[in-house]
Tab-separated table of C-alpha atoms in Angstrom:
chain	number	residue	atom	x	y	z
A	1	UNK	CA	-140.886	-88.658	111.595
A	2	UNK	CA	-143.821	-90.422	113.222
A	3	UNK	CA	-145.594	-88.842	116.121
A	4	UNK	CA	-147.858	-86.276	117.579
A	5	UNK	CA	-146.769	-82.655	117.183
A	6	UNK	CA	-149.130	-80.702	119.385
A	7	UNK	CA	-149.679	-76.967	119.328
A	8	UNK	CA	-150.067	-76.640	123.082
A	9	UNK	CA	-148.770	-78.405	126.198
A	10	UNK	CA	-152.310	-79.370	127.242
A	11	UNK	CA	-152.635	-81.732	124.264
A	12	UNK	CA	-149.231	-83.289	125.066
A	13	UNK	CA	-150.269	-83.752	128.703
A	14	UNK	CA	-153.577	-85.305	127.677
A	15	UNK	CA	-151.981	-87.623	125.087
A	16	UNK	CA	-149.247	-88.807	127.448
A	17	UNK	CA	-151.691	-89.249	130.338
A	18	UNK	CA	-153.873	-91.458	128.133
A	19	UNK	CA	-150.806	-93.389	126.941
A	20	UNK	CA	-149.713	-93.811	130.565
A	21	UNK	CA	-152.983	-95.629	131.291
A	22	UNK	CA	-152.543	-97.760	128.143
A	23	UNK	CA	-149.049	-98.748	129.341
A	24	UNK	CA	-150.507	-99.364	132.801
A	25	UNK	CA	-153.094	-101.739	131.311
A	26	UNK	CA	-150.468	-103.686	129.362
A	27	UNK	CA	-148.136	-103.904	132.368
A	28	UNK	CA	-150.992	-104.974	134.654
A	29	UNK	CA	-151.894	-107.852	132.309
A	30	UNK	CA	-148.239	-109.007	132.118
A	31	UNK	CA	-147.764	-108.610	135.874
A	32	UNK	CA	-150.897	-110.507	136.896
A	33	UNK	CA	-150.085	-113.329	134.471
A	34	UNK	CA	-146.520	-113.876	135.730
A	35	UNK	CA	-146.745	-112.994	139.416
A	36	UNK	CA	-146.932	-115.539	142.192
A	37	UNK	CA	-150.426	-115.351	143.716
A	38	UNK	CA	-149.514	-116.995	147.016
A	39	UNK	CA	-149.817	-114.696	150.019
A	40	UNK	CA	-148.364	-115.375	153.455
A	41	UNK	CA	-150.004	-113.774	156.495
A	42	UNK	CA	-147.487	-112.383	158.919
A	43	UNK	CA	-147.029	-109.757	161.622
A	44	UNK	CA	-145.569	-106.317	161.102
A	45	UNK	CA	-141.774	-106.538	161.122
A	46	UNK	CA	-140.641	-105.101	164.457
A	47	UNK	CA	-137.244	-106.752	164.910
A	48	UNK	CA	-138.850	-109.512	166.986
A	49	UNK	CA	-140.649	-107.172	169.400
A	50	UNK	CA	-144.400	-107.424	170.148
A	51	UNK	CA	-146.795	-105.041	168.438
A	52	UNK	CA	-147.523	-103.179	171.678
A	53	UNK	CA	-144.058	-101.611	171.539
A	54	UNK	CA	-145.113	-99.506	168.552
A	55	UNK	CA	-147.480	-97.442	170.715
A	56	UNK	CA	-144.488	-95.738	172.306
A	57	UNK	CA	-141.860	-95.717	169.615
A	58	UNK	CA	-143.722	-95.165	166.363
A	59	UNK	CA	-142.771	-91.900	164.650
A	60	UNK	CA	-145.719	-89.522	164.676
A	61	UNK	CA	-146.795	-87.215	161.859
A	62	UNK	CA	-145.499	-84.350	164.020
A	63	UNK	CA	-141.900	-85.402	163.426
A	64	UNK	CA	-142.393	-86.046	159.710
A	65	UNK	CA	-140.448	-82.919	158.819
A	66	UNK	CA	-138.116	-82.783	161.805
A	67	UNK	CA	-135.059	-83.282	159.649
A	68	UNK	CA	-136.149	-80.577	157.290
A	69	UNK	CA	-137.458	-77.928	159.644
A	70	UNK	CA	-135.417	-78.351	162.813
A	71	UNK	CA	-132.134	-79.465	161.316
A	72	UNK	CA	-131.799	-78.324	157.721
A	73	UNK	CA	-133.873	-75.130	157.955
A	74	UNK	CA	-132.610	-74.375	161.454
A	75	UNK	CA	-132.071	-70.681	160.753
A	76	UNK	CA	-135.607	-70.258	159.482
A	77	UNK	CA	-136.980	-72.280	162.408
A	78	UNK	CA	-135.061	-70.106	164.888
A	79	UNK	CA	-136.375	-66.938	163.272
A	80	UNK	CA	-139.930	-68.224	163.394
A	81	UNK	CA	-139.576	-69.300	167.012
A	82	UNK	CA	-137.741	-66.251	168.358
A	83	UNK	CA	-139.343	-63.466	166.359
A	84	UNK	CA	-142.828	-64.643	165.386
A	85	UNK	CA	-144.059	-67.316	167.783
A	86	UNK	CA	-142.678	-65.687	170.924
A	87	UNK	CA	-145.984	-65.946	172.739
A	88	UNK	CA	-146.441	-62.195	172.402
A	89	UNK	CA	-149.324	-61.376	170.047
A	90	UNK	CA	-147.726	-58.024	169.205
A	91	UNK	CA	-144.675	-59.797	167.679
A	92	UNK	CA	-146.906	-61.892	165.457
A	93	UNK	CA	-148.940	-58.855	164.337
A	94	UNK	CA	-145.726	-56.956	163.556
A	95	UNK	CA	-144.390	-59.832	161.484
A	96	UNK	CA	-147.592	-60.392	159.543
A	97	UNK	CA	-148.193	-56.676	159.005
A	98	UNK	CA	-144.642	-56.333	157.668
A	99	UNK	CA	-145.119	-59.108	155.120
A	100	UNK	CA	-148.617	-58.037	154.108
A	101	UNK	CA	-147.327	-54.458	153.742
A	102	UNK	CA	-144.530	-55.654	151.478
A	103	UNK	CA	-146.978	-57.710	149.402
A	104	UNK	CA	-149.326	-54.711	149.155
A	105	UNK	CA	-146.499	-52.450	147.948
A	106	UNK	CA	-145.445	-55.094	145.397
A	107	UNK	CA	-149.046	-55.453	144.208
A	108	UNK	CA	-149.348	-51.682	143.760
A	109	UNK	CA	-146.046	-51.493	141.825
A	110	UNK	CA	-147.005	-54.422	139.562
A	111	UNK	CA	-150.465	-52.911	139.064
A	112	UNK	CA	-148.987	-49.539	138.030
A	113	UNK	CA	-146.542	-51.224	135.599
A	114	UNK	CA	-149.395	-53.268	134.131
A	115	UNK	CA	-151.631	-50.222	133.714
A	116	UNK	CA	-148.862	-48.081	132.191
A	117	UNK	CA	-148.207	-50.713	129.539
A	118	UNK	CA	-151.826	-50.490	128.485
B	1	UNK	CA	-145.122	-97.190	115.253
B	2	UNK	CA	-146.849	-96.119	118.483
B	3	UNK	CA	-147.318	-99.770	119.468
B	4	UNK	CA	-143.604	-100.484	118.846
B	5	UNK	CA	-142.608	-97.397	120.848
B	6	UNK	CA	-144.766	-98.461	123.792
B	7	UNK	CA	-144.138	-102.195	123.764
B	8	UNK	CA	-140.591	-102.576	122.471
B	9	UNK	CA	-138.415	-99.488	121.987
B	10	UNK	CA	-138.017	-97.355	124.056
B	11	UNK	CA	-141.050	-98.689	125.917
B	12	UNK	CA	-141.645	-101.681	128.137
B	13	UNK	CA	-139.077	-104.173	126.802
B	14	UNK	CA	-136.201	-101.726	126.276
B	15	UNK	CA	-136.653	-99.771	129.503
B	16	UNK	CA	-136.924	-102.931	131.624
B	17	UNK	CA	-133.835	-104.364	129.882
B	18	UNK	CA	-131.861	-101.135	130.315
B	19	UNK	CA	-132.921	-100.872	133.971
B	20	UNK	CA	-131.702	-104.428	134.618
B	21	UNK	CA	-128.474	-103.829	132.691
B	22	UNK	CA	-127.878	-100.585	134.632
B	23	UNK	CA	-128.448	-102.452	137.894
B	24	UNK	CA	-125.944	-105.113	136.811
B	25	UNK	CA	-123.436	-102.417	135.828
B	26	UNK	CA	-123.552	-100.432	139.065
B	27	UNK	CA	-123.523	-103.633	141.138
B	28	UNK	CA	-120.583	-105.065	139.167
B	29	UNK	CA	-118.622	-101.808	139.232
B	30	UNK	CA	-119.346	-101.353	142.950
B	31	UNK	CA	-118.163	-104.914	143.505
B	32	UNK	CA	-114.910	-104.298	141.672
B	33	UNK	CA	-114.346	-100.979	143.482
B	34	UNK	CA	-114.831	-102.785	146.810
B	35	UNK	CA	-112.599	-105.706	145.800
B	36	UNK	CA	-115.577	-108.077	145.454
B	37	UNK	CA	-116.798	-110.095	142.492
B	38	UNK	CA	-120.234	-108.482	142.078
B	39	UNK	CA	-122.905	-110.478	140.175
B	40	UNK	CA	-121.142	-113.511	138.719
B	41	UNK	CA	-123.122	-116.720	138.291
B	42	UNK	CA	-126.149	-116.103	136.038
B	43	UNK	CA	-125.278	-115.344	132.422
B	44	UNK	CA	-121.916	-114.157	131.069
B	45	UNK	CA	-120.158	-112.138	133.822
B	46	UNK	CA	-123.392	-112.305	135.860
B	47	UNK	CA	-125.207	-110.144	133.311
B	48	UNK	CA	-128.529	-111.934	133.797
B	49	UNK	CA	-128.425	-111.850	137.616
B	50	UNK	CA	-130.777	-108.794	137.928
B	51	UNK	CA	-133.254	-110.500	135.548
B	52	UNK	CA	-133.185	-113.673	137.628
B	53	UNK	CA	-133.594	-111.641	140.829
B	54	UNK	CA	-136.640	-109.895	139.334
B	55	UNK	CA	-138.117	-113.143	137.996
B	56	UNK	CA	-137.573	-114.872	141.349
B	57	UNK	CA	-139.278	-112.042	143.251
B	58	UNK	CA	-142.273	-111.771	140.923
B	59	UNK	CA	-142.809	-115.389	139.877
B	60	UNK	CA	-141.456	-117.545	142.702
B	61	UNK	CA	-141.549	-115.652	145.991
B	62	UNK	CA	-144.788	-115.220	147.901
B	63	UNK	CA	-145.987	-111.864	149.173
B	64	UNK	CA	-145.939	-111.436	152.959
B	65	UNK	CA	-148.781	-109.228	154.200
B	66	UNK	CA	-149.923	-108.213	157.669
B	67	UNK	CA	-153.347	-107.117	158.887
B	68	UNK	CA	-152.612	-103.438	158.129
B	69	UNK	CA	-151.405	-104.004	154.544
B	70	UNK	CA	-153.175	-102.910	151.366
B	71	UNK	CA	-151.209	-104.961	148.792
B	72	UNK	CA	-153.600	-104.264	145.893
B	73	UNK	CA	-153.192	-100.503	146.310
B	74	UNK	CA	-149.414	-100.896	146.588
B	75	UNK	CA	-149.266	-102.969	143.390
B	76	UNK	CA	-151.559	-100.516	141.584
B	77	UNK	CA	-149.238	-97.610	142.350
B	78	UNK	CA	-146.125	-99.675	141.596
B	79	UNK	CA	-147.431	-100.337	138.099
B	80	UNK	CA	-148.568	-96.731	137.696
B	81	UNK	CA	-145.126	-95.340	138.592
B	82	UNK	CA	-143.470	-97.683	136.098
B	83	UNK	CA	-146.037	-96.664	133.440
B	84	UNK	CA	-145.250	-92.963	133.996
B	85	UNK	CA	-141.527	-93.625	133.513
B	86	UNK	CA	-142.085	-95.630	130.322
B	87	UNK	CA	-144.446	-92.983	128.901
B	88	UNK	CA	-142.003	-90.153	129.626
B	89	UNK	CA	-139.522	-91.630	127.123
B	90	UNK	CA	-141.918	-90.850	124.238
B	91	UNK	CA	-140.855	-87.208	124.635
B	92	UNK	CA	-137.219	-87.977	123.770
B	93	UNK	CA	-135.784	-88.284	120.242
B	94	UNK	CA	-134.847	-91.857	121.202
B	95	UNK	CA	-138.446	-92.889	120.513
B	96	UNK	CA	-139.479	-93.719	116.916
B	97	UNK	CA	-142.911	-92.258	117.796
B	98	UNK	CA	-142.458	-88.733	119.229
B	99	UNK	CA	-144.930	-86.765	121.257
B	100	UNK	CA	-143.856	-83.146	121.248
B	101	UNK	CA	-145.142	-79.630	121.677
B	102	UNK	CA	-144.237	-76.324	123.301
B	103	UNK	CA	-143.549	-76.572	127.053
B	104	UNK	CA	-143.690	-80.386	126.963
B	105	UNK	CA	-140.759	-80.324	129.418
B	106	UNK	CA	-143.383	-79.539	132.047
B	107	UNK	CA	-145.244	-82.721	131.070
B	108	UNK	CA	-141.993	-84.678	131.477
B	109	UNK	CA	-141.596	-83.231	134.968
B	110	UNK	CA	-145.260	-84.012	135.690
B	111	UNK	CA	-144.715	-87.661	134.769
B	112	UNK	CA	-141.329	-88.173	136.383
B	113	UNK	CA	-141.329	-85.838	139.381
B	114	UNK	CA	-144.973	-86.207	140.383
B	115	UNK	CA	-146.191	-89.710	139.558
B	116	UNK	CA	-143.006	-91.583	140.432
B	117	UNK	CA	-142.375	-90.178	143.953
B	118	UNK	CA	-146.110	-90.217	144.645
B	119	UNK	CA	-146.337	-93.872	143.581
B	120	UNK	CA	-143.329	-94.766	145.705
B	121	UNK	CA	-144.793	-93.017	148.771
B	122	UNK	CA	-148.267	-94.549	148.398
B	123	UNK	CA	-146.720	-97.989	147.839
B	124	UNK	CA	-144.828	-97.650	151.121
B	125	UNK	CA	-147.762	-96.231	153.066
B	126	UNK	CA	-149.955	-99.091	151.785
B	127	UNK	CA	-147.652	-101.559	153.559
B	128	UNK	CA	-147.270	-99.763	156.894
B	129	UNK	CA	-144.863	-100.416	159.731
B	130	UNK	CA	-142.703	-98.289	162.032
B	131	UNK	CA	-139.574	-98.682	159.900
B	132	UNK	CA	-141.625	-97.841	156.813
B	133	UNK	CA	-142.980	-94.674	158.481
B	134	UNK	CA	-139.471	-93.535	159.333
B	135	UNK	CA	-138.258	-94.289	155.798
B	136	UNK	CA	-141.226	-92.492	154.230
B	137	UNK	CA	-140.736	-89.422	156.428
B	138	UNK	CA	-137.093	-89.277	155.327
B	139	UNK	CA	-138.068	-89.846	151.704
B	140	UNK	CA	-140.633	-87.030	151.877
B	141	UNK	CA	-138.044	-84.734	153.368
B	142	UNK	CA	-135.680	-85.605	150.512
B	143	UNK	CA	-138.320	-85.066	147.841
B	144	UNK	CA	-138.908	-81.480	149.005
B	145	UNK	CA	-135.378	-80.662	147.788
B	146	UNK	CA	-134.623	-83.291	145.123
B	147	UNK	CA	-137.532	-82.705	142.788
B	148	UNK	CA	-137.220	-78.872	142.641
B	149	UNK	CA	-133.464	-79.323	142.103
B	150	UNK	CA	-134.114	-81.824	139.282
B	151	UNK	CA	-136.552	-79.410	137.641
B	152	UNK	CA	-134.215	-76.418	137.967
B	153	UNK	CA	-131.123	-78.392	136.840
B	154	UNK	CA	-132.793	-79.414	133.575
B	155	UNK	CA	-134.755	-76.206	132.996
B	156	UNK	CA	-131.704	-74.025	132.200
B	157	UNK	CA	-130.370	-76.260	129.367
B	158	UNK	CA	-133.899	-76.878	128.060
B	159	UNK	CA	-134.634	-73.135	127.978
B	160	UNK	CA	-131.337	-72.356	126.235
B	161	UNK	CA	-131.358	-75.215	123.749
B	162	UNK	CA	-134.979	-74.869	122.665
B	163	UNK	CA	-135.111	-71.052	122.697
B	164	UNK	CA	-134.730	-70.363	118.996
B	165	UNK	CA	-136.293	-73.520	117.595
B	166	UNK	CA	-139.892	-72.326	117.382
B	167	UNK	CA	-141.009	-74.934	119.949
B	168	UNK	CA	-139.920	-73.447	123.300
B	169	UNK	CA	-139.216	-75.734	126.265
B	170	UNK	CA	-139.606	-78.816	124.094
B	171	UNK	CA	-137.700	-81.927	125.202
B	172	UNK	CA	-137.239	-83.025	121.587
B	173	UNK	CA	-135.807	-79.703	120.380
B	174	UNK	CA	-133.718	-79.218	123.539
B	175	UNK	CA	-132.188	-82.684	123.085
B	176	UNK	CA	-131.241	-81.902	119.489
B	177	UNK	CA	-129.644	-78.545	120.300
B	178	UNK	CA	-128.131	-79.003	123.780
B	179	UNK	CA	-124.786	-79.993	122.286
B	180	UNK	CA	-124.390	-76.535	120.694
B	181	UNK	CA	-124.681	-74.865	124.109
B	182	UNK	CA	-121.373	-76.548	125.060
B	183	UNK	CA	-119.584	-74.866	122.161
B	184	UNK	CA	-120.744	-71.358	123.122
B	185	UNK	CA	-118.270	-69.915	125.684
B	186	UNK	CA	-121.028	-67.783	127.240
B	187	UNK	CA	-123.217	-70.821	127.861
B	188	UNK	CA	-120.485	-73.228	128.951
B	189	UNK	CA	-120.555	-72.233	132.673
B	190	UNK	CA	-124.343	-72.628	132.712
B	191	UNK	CA	-124.116	-76.134	131.239
B	192	UNK	CA	-121.380	-77.132	133.720
B	193	UNK	CA	-123.444	-75.872	136.684
B	194	UNK	CA	-126.512	-77.738	135.388
B	195	UNK	CA	-124.483	-80.926	134.916
B	196	UNK	CA	-123.087	-80.794	138.478
B	197	UNK	CA	-126.569	-80.185	139.900
B	198	UNK	CA	-128.073	-82.990	137.799
B	199	UNK	CA	-125.410	-85.529	138.865
B	200	UNK	CA	-126.055	-84.727	142.549
B	201	UNK	CA	-129.805	-85.072	141.908
B	202	UNK	CA	-129.282	-88.447	140.190
B	203	UNK	CA	-127.303	-89.600	143.211
B	204	UNK	CA	-130.075	-88.501	145.564
B	205	UNK	CA	-132.947	-89.825	143.420
B	206	UNK	CA	-131.197	-93.199	143.198
B	207	UNK	CA	-130.641	-93.085	146.974
B	208	UNK	CA	-127.017	-94.029	146.411
B	209	UNK	CA	-124.471	-93.135	149.090
B	210	UNK	CA	-124.153	-90.560	150.558
B	211	UNK	CA	-127.916	-90.070	150.153
B	212	UNK	CA	-129.158	-93.484	151.276
B	213	UNK	CA	-130.600	-92.388	154.619
B	214	UNK	CA	-134.255	-93.224	153.589
B	215	UNK	CA	-133.275	-96.910	153.333
B	216	UNK	CA	-130.460	-96.949	155.898
B	217	UNK	CA	-130.084	-100.723	156.364
B	218	UNK	CA	-128.286	-100.937	159.679
B	219	UNK	CA	-130.629	-98.408	161.260
B	220	UNK	CA	-134.165	-98.822	159.905
B	221	UNK	CA	-133.908	-102.260	158.187
B	222	UNK	CA	-134.890	-101.200	154.642
B	223	UNK	CA	-136.709	-97.939	155.418
B	224	UNK	CA	-139.604	-97.328	153.098
B	225	UNK	CA	-139.161	-100.807	151.542
B	226	UNK	CA	-139.204	-102.813	154.799
B	227	UNK	CA	-142.676	-104.357	154.359
B	228	UNK	CA	-142.258	-105.076	150.629
B	229	UNK	CA	-141.797	-108.707	149.657
B	230	UNK	CA	-142.177	-111.047	146.687
B	231	UNK	CA	-143.815	-109.489	143.598
B	232	UNK	CA	-144.253	-106.120	145.307
B	233	UNK	CA	-140.539	-105.902	146.133
B	234	UNK	CA	-139.860	-106.807	142.497
B	235	UNK	CA	-142.043	-103.906	141.327
B	236	UNK	CA	-140.426	-101.451	143.778
B	237	UNK	CA	-136.937	-102.536	142.758
B	238	UNK	CA	-137.795	-102.251	139.060
B	239	UNK	CA	-139.298	-98.780	139.537
B	240	UNK	CA	-136.180	-97.672	141.434
B	241	UNK	CA	-133.880	-98.840	138.631
B	242	UNK	CA	-136.121	-97.373	135.920
B	243	UNK	CA	-136.087	-94.046	137.765
B	244	UNK	CA	-132.269	-94.101	137.658
B	245	UNK	CA	-132.369	-94.914	133.931
B	246	UNK	CA	-134.860	-92.164	133.015
B	247	UNK	CA	-132.931	-89.584	135.085
B	248	UNK	CA	-129.657	-90.646	133.429
B	249	UNK	CA	-131.293	-90.514	129.975
B	250	UNK	CA	-132.638	-87.018	130.751
B	251	UNK	CA	-129.112	-85.885	131.707
B	252	UNK	CA	-127.646	-87.600	128.632
B	253	UNK	CA	-130.054	-85.898	126.233
B	254	UNK	CA	-131.016	-82.563	127.797
B	255	UNK	CA	-127.611	-81.576	129.194
B	256	UNK	CA	-125.038	-83.646	127.296
B	257	UNK	CA	-126.847	-83.526	123.944
B	258	UNK	CA	-127.475	-87.250	123.289
B	259	UNK	CA	-125.951	-88.581	120.032
B	260	UNK	CA	-125.993	-85.192	118.301
B	261	UNK	CA	-124.524	-83.836	116.030
B	262	UNK	CA	-124.629	-87.409	114.654
B	263	UNK	CA	-127.991	-88.999	113.838
B	264	UNK	CA	-129.360	-91.767	116.071
B	265	UNK	CA	-129.101	-94.460	113.430
B	266	UNK	CA	-125.393	-94.013	112.748
B	267	UNK	CA	-122.461	-95.817	114.313
B	268	UNK	CA	-120.841	-92.649	115.817
B	269	UNK	CA	-124.268	-91.526	117.106
B	270	UNK	CA	-124.957	-94.830	118.865
B	271	UNK	CA	-121.427	-94.986	120.312
B	272	UNK	CA	-121.616	-91.397	121.549
B	273	UNK	CA	-125.015	-92.008	123.141
B	274	UNK	CA	-123.852	-95.173	124.913
B	275	UNK	CA	-120.609	-93.517	126.077
B	276	UNK	CA	-122.483	-90.530	127.538
B	277	UNK	CA	-125.066	-92.719	129.292
B	278	UNK	CA	-122.423	-95.041	130.727
B	279	UNK	CA	-120.313	-92.050	131.822
B	280	UNK	CA	-123.263	-90.640	133.799
B	281	UNK	CA	-123.967	-94.005	135.484
B	282	UNK	CA	-120.238	-94.586	136.119
B	283	UNK	CA	-119.810	-91.205	137.836
B	284	UNK	CA	-122.845	-91.937	140.036
B	285	UNK	CA	-121.449	-95.385	140.930
B	286	UNK	CA	-117.987	-94.015	141.767
B	287	UNK	CA	-119.510	-91.346	144.033
B	288	UNK	CA	-121.642	-94.097	145.620
B	289	UNK	CA	-118.527	-96.042	146.519
B	290	UNK	CA	-116.410	-93.084	147.577
B	291	UNK	CA	-118.771	-91.808	150.281
B	292	UNK	CA	-120.316	-93.042	153.503
B	293	UNK	CA	-123.886	-92.301	154.502
B	294	UNK	CA	-124.804	-88.755	155.459
B	295	UNK	CA	-127.205	-87.932	158.255
B	296	UNK	CA	-130.447	-86.453	157.005
B	297	UNK	CA	-129.536	-82.814	157.627
B	298	UNK	CA	-126.059	-83.338	156.114
B	299	UNK	CA	-127.681	-84.879	153.043
B	300	UNK	CA	-130.169	-82.011	152.749
B	301	UNK	CA	-127.406	-79.435	153.138
B	302	UNK	CA	-125.364	-81.165	150.425
B	303	UNK	CA	-128.319	-81.294	148.028
B	304	UNK	CA	-129.038	-77.638	148.789
B	305	UNK	CA	-125.424	-76.510	148.240
B	306	UNK	CA	-124.427	-78.704	145.301
B	307	UNK	CA	-127.734	-79.235	143.488
B	308	UNK	CA	-130.318	-76.559	144.216
B	309	UNK	CA	-128.030	-73.499	144.364
B	310	UNK	CA	-125.986	-74.369	141.197
B	311	UNK	CA	-129.241	-75.173	139.393
B	312	UNK	CA	-130.847	-71.863	140.394
B	313	UNK	CA	-127.689	-69.906	139.517
B	314	UNK	CA	-127.616	-71.656	136.115
B	315	UNK	CA	-131.278	-70.848	135.618
B	316	UNK	CA	-130.808	-67.148	136.481
B	317	UNK	CA	-127.812	-66.909	134.124
B	318	UNK	CA	-129.802	-68.658	131.389
B	319	UNK	CA	-132.689	-66.223	131.807
B	320	UNK	CA	-130.288	-63.255	131.703
B	321	UNK	CA	-128.748	-64.650	128.492
B	322	UNK	CA	-132.139	-65.244	126.888
B	323	UNK	CA	-134.005	-62.096	127.880
B	324	UNK	CA	-131.390	-59.429	128.592
């Protein structure tokens, strides 16, 4: 069997990353030899509308995750809106303190287990 | 041997050929399922149509750019994504030159689940437009669920199949031993769950119906591909097909066990490998033709229910089996 049998994943990652750039070089040479170099200048495709229309209708980064957060993760979004970001600082402090408390308890438990093993 | 593996098999020449053949197959089968002819004119039964399409785009068509475009950056990332896919095949037993080591499955995921989506996104963002932005936002939303599902769906079989080989989480060892997981009644449910999750992920990664909302034609023209043209469209199309091929090969080897227990260079081994690969692509094509397009939240819910949850359940069961 031909090949590289590495003792750790780092060597595999390094070898394959280097090979990826070798393949990239070969592909780039083939691509730039066969491709058509002519370029045609054109406007952005806007279904025949002028460019000014984009100012109003272009999707903003704010709605990048709308489908994910507001639709798919609706339950999570509702929780966050109604229990955390209610506008009342006390709600936010309660929420954060709860989570940090849980993390602290988990850290203590893991720490004890770790120390006992020693 | 390394040069042959990179240039010919399973590297540049083979992967491009298989990607074009796979495109012909799913187009032809879709055509027949929809009572159309599918590709017909170039080559026997239209077999060379995808090659001619690619050649026409890269060699004949000109690239249309606007004042906001960065075509060099887009081409750079197109080539880089294709390179990552080609390189990832060196991890599989298919390659005469193997690169292997413990936990190399993570390197496979690094190449396929990081470089390919990243390349696709940067390609699209380099050729901006409102339809592109909408397509990219939908694609990003998809990726947040697809790639973790892909990782989890393959991790359970890889963990099980490579556990007692001395090289844990190795793609090579997992491929050789995955077939034996199907014969163990305790592991059978885990393999079935992983297979279901992986097929749904393939469907979503390929953006086949019902998961074609990022390129919804009637709504946002071609979504993330709207501003691509000429050679750049050729690169994007090739990367898309190669992504389908590498995902199908990963399912064929890591879940279905590739040609094993027969060796690669034997008639039953080759037949078994081809049958498994074609079965995976056929199932994806039939699902493509049996469904209409889902809205984005419907698609996400479906991926969550039928890909991520089965994959996580399979992974938990696999961990219980291995460590309990």
